[in-house]
């Protein structure tokens, strides 16, 4: 299971989210395990059934106004009941709200981080959940190359030395964008969506046999790279097998599966002299047409049926 700690949240997003640490710096190592958040309104009045202690707790203007209405000792009691749980993570005040004396005591004593953002609840919550979804999403790493061709995220896979990196390089030279080469990090985000990205150590780099490692960003410019993209088509490169029957009409649909999510797959046989990059470009455009409901096979079938009907008259 993927996790991050509160310190990582602060290091990566304190500027974007306008976050500051008010108290509980000893608990910055506490693990965030879920992307859902919680507003502890019911808990503040003493209702704890099914309370999600493992979530980040967000205190907005409504919860804050109720807390301020309580006596100091009652505030301490209620906050202790919420945040003394072993799975407690942290608490975030929104809209630049000032911490109460009771908050400072409880979060300091418990070692639970108390953070504050200048953003309103509605402005902050969507960005926070989006960030946590990306960080905590199930992920795997595979060998391959990934490019964005005409805006479509294409994952190129196949055996070692089949030409994945060379294909990606040629696509970059044709004006498309590199996402990753060699090791592809695949995350399952937002239900049934796969996102591919590079691992940090090989970011912007391609290994070309005979030349070595090249930096795509330095050679071709920053406009030729993307940090990540949806995986919308898998291209499988394999050596030409004269005994194998390859798809000729495109009648059958094939898929491959990552993290229980199916993605359309096309197998391209590789022989010397074949323009693989050009075929990948065509496959990308064809997949975009398919996603809009167009089928060349259906179009051909309709034309043949019209011709049969015309000749039968």
mmCIF file of C-alpha atoms in Angstrom:
data_model
loop_
_atom_site.group_PDB
_atom_site.id
_atom_site.type_symbol
_atom_site.label_atom_id
_atom_site.label_comp_id
_atom_site.label_asym_id
_atom_site.label_seq_id
_atom_site.Cartn_x
_atom_site.Cartn_y
_atom_site.Cartn_z
ATOM 1 C CA UNK A 1 0.000 0.000 0.000
ATOM 2 C CA UNK A 2 1.321 3.461 -0.956
ATOM 3 C CA UNK A 3 1.777 6.006 1.830
ATOM 4 C CA UNK A 4 3.307 9.415 2.351
ATOM 5 C CA UNK A 5 4.006 11.257 5.572
ATOM 6 C CA UNK A 6 2.878 14.705 6.658
ATOM 7 C CA UNK A 7 6.388 16.055 6.154
ATOM 8 C CA UNK A 8 6.239 15.097 2.457
ATOM 9 C CA UNK A 9 2.947 16.934 2.097
ATOM 10 C CA UNK A 10 4.550 20.045 3.588
ATOM 11 C CA UNK A 11 7.742 19.796 1.536
ATOM 12 C CA UNK A 12 5.969 19.287 -1.778
ATOM 13 C CA UNK A 13 2.844 21.422 -1.435
ATOM 14 C CA UNK A 14 3.384 24.081 1.233
ATOM 15 C CA UNK A 15 3.780 26.774 -1.429
ATOM 16 C CA UNK A 16 0.939 25.617 -3.698
ATOM 17 C CA UNK A 17 -1.458 24.992 -0.811
ATOM 18 C CA UNK A 18 -0.173 27.929 1.273
ATOM 19 C CA UNK A 19 0.419 25.568 4.189
ATOM 20 C CA UNK A 20 2.275 26.335 7.406
ATOM 21 C CA UNK A 21 3.016 24.219 10.462
ATOM 22 C CA UNK A 22 1.617 25.642 13.704
ATOM 23 C CA UNK A 23 2.317 22.824 16.159
ATOM 24 C CA UNK A 24 3.180 19.146 16.517
ATOM 25 C CA UNK A 25 6.378 19.065 14.475
ATOM 26 C CA UNK A 26 7.311 15.847 16.275
ATOM 27 C CA UNK A 27 4.561 14.059 14.366
ATOM 28 C CA UNK A 28 5.610 14.990 10.826
ATOM 29 C CA UNK A 29 6.480 11.355 10.195
ATOM 30 C CA UNK A 30 2.856 10.243 10.638
ATOM 31 C CA UNK A 31 1.642 8.308 7.616
ATOM 32 C CA UNK A 32 -1.153 9.410 5.307
ATOM 33 C CA UNK A 33 -2.737 6.244 3.933
ATOM 34 C CA UNK A 34 -6.005 7.429 2.357
ATOM 35 C CA UNK A 35 -6.864 10.313 0.039
ATOM 36 C CA UNK A 36 -10.251 10.961 1.651
ATOM 37 C CA UNK A 37 -10.531 13.796 4.158
ATOM 38 C CA UNK A 38 -12.953 14.446 7.002
ATOM 39 C CA UNK A 39 -14.615 17.410 8.686
ATOM 40 C CA UNK A 40 -15.006 16.403 12.365
ATOM 41 C CA UNK A 41 -18.219 18.294 13.001
ATOM 42 C CA UNK A 42 -20.153 15.373 14.526
ATOM 43 C CA UNK A 43 -17.165 14.322 16.634
ATOM 44 C CA UNK A 44 -17.008 17.778 18.191
ATOM 45 C CA UNK A 45 -20.449 17.198 19.666
ATOM 46 C CA UNK A 46 -19.474 13.751 20.925
ATOM 47 C CA UNK A 47 -20.632 11.381 18.148
ATOM 48 C CA UNK A 48 -17.763 9.022 17.252
ATOM 49 C CA UNK A 49 -19.486 6.017 15.664
ATOM 50 C CA UNK A 50 -17.667 5.086 12.417
ATOM 51 C CA UNK A 51 -15.337 8.054 12.839
ATOM 52 C CA UNK A 52 -12.508 7.922 10.229
ATOM 53 C CA UNK A 53 -9.484 8.609 12.431
ATOM 54 C CA UNK A 54 -7.072 7.685 9.598
ATOM 55 C CA UNK A 55 -8.136 10.650 7.462
ATOM 56 C CA UNK A 56 -6.726 14.165 7.480
ATOM 57 C CA UNK A 57 -9.119 16.242 9.591
ATOM 58 C CA UNK A 58 -10.126 19.614 8.136
ATOM 59 C CA UNK A 59 -11.495 22.366 10.362
ATOM 60 C CA UNK A 60 -13.404 25.038 8.460
ATOM 61 C CA UNK A 61 -15.264 28.088 9.645
ATOM 62 C CA UNK A 62 -18.281 26.110 10.937
ATOM 63 C CA UNK A 63 -16.250 23.684 13.085
ATOM 64 C CA UNK A 64 -14.017 26.545 14.240
ATOM 65 C CA UNK A 65 -16.967 28.675 15.308
ATOM 66 C CA UNK A 66 -18.371 25.783 17.342
ATOM 67 C CA UNK A 67 -15.020 25.091 19.013
ATOM 68 C CA UNK A 68 -14.609 28.768 19.948
ATOM 69 C CA UNK A 69 -18.047 28.603 21.531
ATOM 70 C CA UNK A 70 -16.852 25.870 23.934
ATOM 71 C CA UNK A 71 -15.007 26.424 27.192
ATOM 72 C CA UNK A 72 -11.250 25.796 27.175
ATOM 73 C CA UNK A 73 -11.491 22.508 29.115
ATOM 74 C CA UNK A 74 -14.263 21.205 26.866
ATOM 75 C CA UNK A 75 -12.224 22.073 23.759
ATOM 76 C CA UNK A 76 -9.267 20.151 25.161
ATOM 77 C CA UNK A 77 -11.456 17.155 25.998
ATOM 78 C CA UNK A 78 -13.077 16.968 22.541
ATOM 79 C CA UNK A 79 -9.831 17.485 20.630
ATOM 80 C CA UNK A 80 -8.112 14.842 22.739
ATOM 81 C CA UNK A 81 -10.849 12.340 21.973
ATOM 82 C CA UNK A 82 -10.425 12.931 18.235
ATOM 83 C CA UNK A 83 -6.640 13.103 17.929
ATOM 84 C CA UNK A 84 -5.351 10.757 20.657
ATOM 85 C CA UNK A 85 -6.286 7.781 18.462
ATOM 86 C CA UNK A 86 -3.265 5.781 17.196
ATOM 87 C CA UNK A 87 -4.308 6.317 13.555
ATOM 88 C CA UNK A 88 -4.641 10.094 13.807
ATOM 89 C CA UNK A 89 -2.677 11.884 11.071
ATOM 90 C CA UNK A 90 -2.939 15.659 11.235
ATOM 91 C CA UNK A 91 -5.372 18.560 11.327
ATOM 92 C CA UNK A 92 -5.578 21.493 8.914
ATOM 93 C CA UNK A 93 -7.218 24.836 9.626
ATOM 94 C CA UNK A 94 -8.574 26.556 6.505
ATOM 95 C CA UNK A 95 -9.052 30.220 5.577
ATOM 96 C CA UNK A 96 -6.135 31.368 7.742
ATOM 97 C CA UNK A 97 -7.986 30.652 10.996
ATOM 98 C CA UNK A 98 -6.014 31.262 14.203
ATOM 99 C CA UNK A 99 -5.438 28.241 16.431
ATOM 100 C CA UNK A 100 -7.050 28.395 19.857
ATOM 101 C CA UNK A 101 -5.061 27.942 23.070
ATOM 102 C CA UNK A 102 -6.693 24.544 23.483
ATOM 103 C CA UNK A 103 -5.560 23.474 20.010
ATOM 104 C CA UNK A 104 -1.962 24.480 20.702
ATOM 105 C CA UNK A 105 -1.935 22.494 23.958
ATOM 106 C CA UNK A 106 -3.546 19.338 22.531
ATOM 107 C CA UNK A 107 -1.518 19.129 19.336
ATOM 108 C CA UNK A 108 1.732 19.929 21.146
ATOM 109 C CA UNK A 109 1.063 17.357 23.872
ATOM 110 C CA UNK A 110 -0.014 14.625 21.400
ATOM 111 C CA UNK A 111 2.663 15.363 18.807
ATOM 112 C CA UNK A 112 0.016 15.645 16.076
ATOM 113 C CA UNK A 113 0.800 18.181 13.319
ATOM 114 C CA UNK A 114 -1.524 21.176 13.252
ATOM 115 C CA UNK A 115 -1.353 22.947 9.887
ATOM 116 C CA UNK A 116 -2.991 26.038 8.485
ATOM 117 C CA UNK A 117 -3.803 27.140 4.951
ATOM 118 C CA UNK A 118 -4.877 30.569 3.763
ATOM 119 C CA UNK A 119 -7.183 28.921 1.238
ATOM 120 C CA UNK A 120 -10.888 28.472 1.826
ATOM 121 C CA UNK A 121 -12.256 24.977 2.304
ATOM 122 C CA UNK A 122 -13.802 24.835 -1.175
ATOM 123 C CA UNK A 123 -10.600 26.066 -2.873
ATOM 124 C CA UNK A 124 -8.334 23.771 -0.874
ATOM 125 C CA UNK A 125 -10.128 20.456 -0.647
ATOM 126 C CA UNK A 126 -10.277 19.556 -4.338
ATOM 127 C CA UNK A 127 -6.557 20.200 -4.864
ATOM 128 C CA UNK A 128 -5.636 18.258 -1.717
ATOM 129 C CA UNK A 129 -7.660 15.185 -2.718
ATOM 130 C CA UNK A 130 -6.247 15.320 -6.273
ATOM 131 C CA UNK A 131 -2.700 15.444 -4.881
ATOM 132 C CA UNK A 132 -3.295 12.592 -2.431
ATOM 133 C CA UNK A 133 -4.996 10.457 -5.101
ATOM 134 C CA UNK A 134 -1.877 10.730 -7.221
ATOM 135 C CA UNK A 135 0.477 9.986 -4.349
ATOM 136 C CA UNK A 136 -1.461 7.086 -2.843
ATOM 137 C CA UNK A 137 -2.671 5.425 -6.050
ATOM 138 C CA UNK A 138 -1.753 1.729 -6.543
ATOM 139 C CA UNK A 139 1.266 1.524 -8.857
ATOM 140 C CA UNK A 140 3.576 -0.858 -10.691
ATOM 141 C CA UNK A 141 6.737 -0.447 -12.712
ATOM 142 C CA UNK A 142 7.299 -2.080 -16.103
ATOM 143 C CA UNK A 143 9.934 -1.955 -18.840
ATOM 144 C CA UNK A 144 9.022 -0.083 -21.979
ATOM 145 C CA UNK A 145 8.812 3.381 -23.500
ATOM 146 C CA UNK A 146 5.997 5.891 -23.336
ATOM 147 C CA UNK A 147 5.152 8.784 -25.626
ATOM 148 C CA UNK A 148 2.311 11.175 -26.308
ATOM 149 C CA UNK A 149 1.409 10.946 -29.997
ATOM 150 C CA UNK A 150 -1.147 13.458 -31.258
ATOM 151 C CA UNK A 151 -2.168 13.910 -27.621
ATOM 152 C CA UNK A 152 -2.770 10.181 -27.032
ATOM 153 C CA UNK A 153 -0.718 8.447 -24.333
ATOM 154 C CA UNK A 154 0.961 5.408 -25.922
ATOM 155 C CA UNK A 155 2.849 2.730 -24.003
ATOM 156 C CA UNK A 156 5.339 0.803 -26.150
ATOM 157 C CA UNK A 157 6.288 -2.648 -24.833
ATOM 158 C CA UNK A 158 8.191 -5.661 -26.131
ATOM 159 C CA UNK A 159 11.281 -7.767 -25.593
ATOM 160 C CA UNK A 160 14.665 -6.211 -24.949
ATOM 161 C CA UNK A 161 16.380 -4.819 -28.090
ATOM 162 C CA UNK A 162 13.173 -4.969 -30.153
ATOM 163 C CA UNK A 163 13.388 -1.206 -30.796
ATOM 164 C CA UNK A 164 11.174 0.475 -28.193
ATOM 165 C CA UNK A 165 13.589 3.304 -27.420
ATOM 166 C CA UNK A 166 14.459 3.846 -31.088
ATOM 167 C CA UNK A 167 10.762 4.106 -31.902
ATOM 168 C CA UNK A 168 10.257 6.628 -29.092
ATOM 169 C CA UNK A 169 13.237 8.649 -30.349
ATOM 170 C CA UNK A 170 11.880 8.741 -33.892
ATOM 171 C CA UNK A 171 8.493 9.868 -32.592
ATOM 172 C CA UNK A 172 10.169 12.726 -30.696
ATOM 173 C CA UNK A 173 11.976 13.751 -33.899
ATOM 174 C CA UNK A 174 8.585 13.836 -35.624
ATOM 175 C CA UNK A 175 7.313 16.370 -33.087
ATOM 176 C CA UNK A 176 5.696 14.139 -30.472
ATOM 177 C CA UNK A 177 6.511 14.056 -26.747
ATOM 178 C CA UNK A 178 8.520 11.663 -24.589
ATOM 179 C CA UNK A 179 7.114 10.675 -21.223
ATOM 180 C CA UNK A 180 9.472 7.890 -20.168
ATOM 181 C CA UNK A 181 11.943 5.303 -21.387
ATOM 182 C CA UNK A 182 13.169 2.027 -19.893
ATOM 183 C CA UNK A 183 11.219 2.066 -16.604
ATOM 184 C CA UNK A 184 7.600 3.216 -16.689
ATOM 185 C CA UNK A 185 5.739 3.962 -13.479
ATOM 186 C CA UNK A 186 2.035 3.124 -13.889
ATOM 187 C CA UNK A 187 -0.493 4.459 -11.375
ATOM 188 C CA UNK A 188 -4.171 3.615 -11.121
ATOM 189 C CA UNK A 189 -5.983 6.875 -10.522
ATOM 190 C CA UNK A 190 -9.616 7.939 -10.293
ATOM 191 C CA UNK A 191 -11.166 4.486 -10.554
ATOM 192 C CA UNK A 192 -10.301 2.925 -13.912
ATOM 193 C CA UNK A 193 -7.707 5.388 -15.231
ATOM 194 C CA UNK A 194 -4.029 4.555 -15.720
ATOM 195 C CA UNK A 195 -1.354 7.255 -15.670
ATOM 196 C CA UNK A 196 2.193 6.616 -16.868
ATOM 197 C CA UNK A 197 5.284 8.567 -15.850
ATOM 198 C CA UNK A 198 9.045 8.261 -15.631
ATOM 199 C CA UNK A 199 10.994 7.361 -12.530
ATOM 200 C CA UNK A 200 13.130 10.276 -11.402
ATOM 201 C CA UNK A 201 16.502 8.679 -12.136
ATOM 202 C CA UNK A 202 15.773 8.192 -15.868
ATOM 203 C CA UNK A 203 13.577 11.250 -16.436
ATOM 204 C CA UNK A 204 14.074 12.810 -19.907
ATOM 205 C CA UNK A 205 16.675 10.146 -20.820
ATOM 206 C CA UNK A 206 16.669 7.546 -23.610
ATOM 207 C CA UNK A 207 19.170 4.722 -24.132
ATOM 208 C CA UNK A 208 20.006 4.267 -27.812
ATOM 209 C CA UNK A 209 22.134 1.225 -28.568
ATOM 210 C CA UNK A 210 25.292 2.289 -30.366
ATOM 211 C CA UNK A 211 25.116 5.853 -29.026
ATOM 212 C CA UNK A 212 24.371 5.451 -25.337
ATOM 213 C CA UNK A 213 22.331 7.655 -23.024
ATOM 214 C CA UNK A 214 20.927 10.863 -24.493
ATOM 215 C CA UNK A 215 18.978 13.666 -22.818
ATOM 216 C CA UNK A 216 15.885 14.428 -24.890
ATOM 217 C CA UNK A 217 15.186 17.693 -23.087
ATOM 218 C CA UNK A 218 18.703 19.025 -23.753
ATOM 219 C CA UNK A 219 18.828 17.803 -27.364
ATOM 220 C CA UNK A 220 15.355 18.685 -28.603
ATOM 221 C CA UNK A 221 14.009 21.197 -26.061
ATOM 222 C CA UNK A 222 11.594 21.258 -23.151
ATOM 223 C CA UNK A 223 8.620 21.142 -25.513
ATOM 224 C CA UNK A 224 9.403 17.518 -26.393
ATOM 225 C CA UNK A 225 8.796 16.068 -22.916
ATOM 226 C CA UNK A 226 5.805 15.462 -20.659
ATOM 227 C CA UNK A 227 5.888 14.516 -16.984
ATOM 228 C CA UNK A 228 2.963 12.098 -17.272
ATOM 229 C CA UNK A 229 0.018 11.046 -19.423
ATOM 230 C CA UNK A 230 -2.986 8.778 -19.448
ATOM 231 C CA UNK A 231 -2.228 5.345 -20.913
ATOM 232 C CA UNK A 232 -4.763 5.053 -23.720
ATOM 233 C CA UNK A 233 -3.118 2.571 -26.111
ATOM 234 C CA UNK A 234 -0.496 -0.162 -25.770
ATOM 235 C CA UNK A 235 1.734 -0.919 -28.757
ATOM 236 C CA UNK A 236 3.431 -4.317 -28.485
ATOM 237 C CA UNK A 237 6.474 -4.726 -30.734
ATOM 238 C CA UNK A 238 7.534 -8.273 -31.601
ATOM 239 C CA UNK A 239 9.779 -9.960 -34.140
ATOM 240 C CA UNK A 240 7.998 -10.957 -37.328
ATOM 241 C CA UNK A 241 6.867 -14.585 -37.168
ATOM 242 C CA UNK A 242 6.027 -15.895 -40.666
ATOM 243 C CA UNK A 243 3.886 -18.643 -39.148
ATOM 244 C CA UNK A 244 1.737 -16.262 -37.114
ATOM 245 C CA UNK A 245 -1.461 -14.747 -38.473
ATOM 246 C CA UNK A 246 -1.429 -11.034 -37.779
ATOM 247 C CA UNK A 247 -4.489 -8.797 -37.741
ATOM 248 C CA UNK A 248 -5.287 -7.652 -41.292
ATOM 249 C CA UNK A 249 -8.656 -5.922 -41.034
ATOM 250 C CA UNK A 250 -8.843 -4.816 -37.415
ATOM 251 C CA UNK A 251 -12.052 -6.728 -36.753
ATOM 252 C CA UNK A 252 -10.905 -8.143 -33.432
ATOM 253 C CA UNK A 253 -10.211 -5.932 -30.427
ATOM 254 C CA UNK A 254 -7.329 -6.865 -28.128
ATOM 255 C CA UNK A 255 -6.552 -5.596 -24.647
ATOM 256 C CA UNK A 256 -3.818 -5.808 -22.067
ATOM 257 C CA UNK A 257 -4.331 -5.358 -18.330
ATOM 258 C CA UNK A 258 -2.462 -3.374 -15.692
ATOM 259 C CA UNK A 259 -3.719 -3.079 -12.113
ATOM 260 C CA UNK A 260 -7.017 -4.693 -13.201
ATOM 261 C CA UNK A 261 -7.613 -1.990 -15.828
ATOM 262 C CA UNK A 262 -7.887 -3.023 -19.484
ATOM 263 C CA UNK A 263 -6.213 -0.925 -22.184
ATOM 264 C CA UNK A 264 -6.531 -1.424 -25.985
ATOM 265 C CA UNK A 265 -3.473 -3.202 -27.411
ATOM 266 C CA UNK A 266 -2.066 -3.486 -30.936
ATOM 267 C CA UNK A 267 0.725 -5.884 -31.888
ATOM 268 C CA UNK A 268 3.112 -4.619 -34.554
ATOM 269 C CA UNK A 269 5.487 -7.151 -36.144
ATOM 270 C CA UNK A 270 8.981 -5.711 -36.640
ATOM 271 C CA UNK A 271 11.064 -6.392 -39.757
ATOM 272 C CA UNK A 272 14.042 -4.432 -41.175
ATOM 273 C CA UNK A 273 12.925 -1.405 -43.158
ATOM 274 C CA UNK A 274 9.431 -1.182 -41.668
ATOM 275 C CA UNK A 275 8.462 2.342 -40.579
ATOM 276 C CA UNK A 276 7.388 1.553 -37.029
ATOM 277 C CA UNK A 277 7.106 5.191 -35.911
ATOM 278 C CA UNK A 278 4.804 5.952 -38.837
ATOM 279 C CA UNK A 279 2.639 2.955 -37.960
ATOM 280 C CA UNK A 280 2.442 4.113 -34.336
ATOM 281 C CA UNK A 281 1.316 7.566 -35.491
ATOM 282 C CA UNK A 282 -1.399 5.979 -37.628
ATOM 283 C CA UNK A 283 -2.472 3.706 -34.766
ATOM 284 C CA UNK A 284 -2.772 6.738 -32.498
ATOM 285 C CA UNK A 285 -5.011 8.620 -34.920
ATOM 286 C CA UNK A 286 -7.087 5.503 -35.556
ATOM 287 C CA UNK A 287 -7.575 4.950 -31.816
ATOM 288 C CA UNK A 288 -8.779 8.530 -31.422
ATOM 289 C CA UNK A 289 -11.342 7.936 -34.184
ATOM 290 C CA UNK A 290 -12.450 4.707 -32.495
ATOM 291 C CA UNK A 291 -12.943 6.549 -29.209
ATOM 292 C CA UNK A 292 -15.326 8.883 -31.059
ATOM 293 C CA UNK A 293 -17.313 5.935 -32.408
ATOM 294 C CA UNK A 294 -15.837 5.603 -35.914
ATOM 295 C CA UNK A 295 -14.850 2.170 -37.254
ATOM 296 C CA UNK A 296 -13.100 1.743 -40.602
ATOM 297 C CA UNK A 297 -14.128 -1.927 -40.612
ATOM 298 C CA UNK A 298 -17.769 -0.963 -40.210
ATOM 299 C CA UNK A 299 -17.359 1.651 -42.917
ATOM 300 C CA UNK A 300 -15.915 -0.969 -45.301
ATOM 301 C CA UNK A 301 -18.696 -3.403 -44.446
ATOM 302 C CA UNK A 302 -21.328 -0.757 -45.204
ATOM 303 C CA UNK A 303 -19.694 0.031 -48.528
ATOM 304 C CA UNK A 304 -19.603 -3.649 -49.482
ATOM 305 C CA UNK A 305 -23.245 -4.064 -48.508
ATOM 306 C CA UNK A 306 -24.219 -1.084 -50.652
ATOM 307 C CA UNK A 307 -22.298 -2.545 -53.589
ATOM 308 C CA UNK A 308 -23.984 -5.947 -53.131
ATOM 309 C CA UNK A 309 -27.395 -4.271 -52.967
ATOM 310 C CA UNK A 310 -26.668 -2.211 -56.088
ATOM 311 C CA UNK A 311 -25.532 -5.276 -58.088
ATOM 312 C CA UNK A 312 -28.553 -7.278 -56.990
ATOM 313 C CA UNK A 313 -30.980 -4.800 -58.524
#
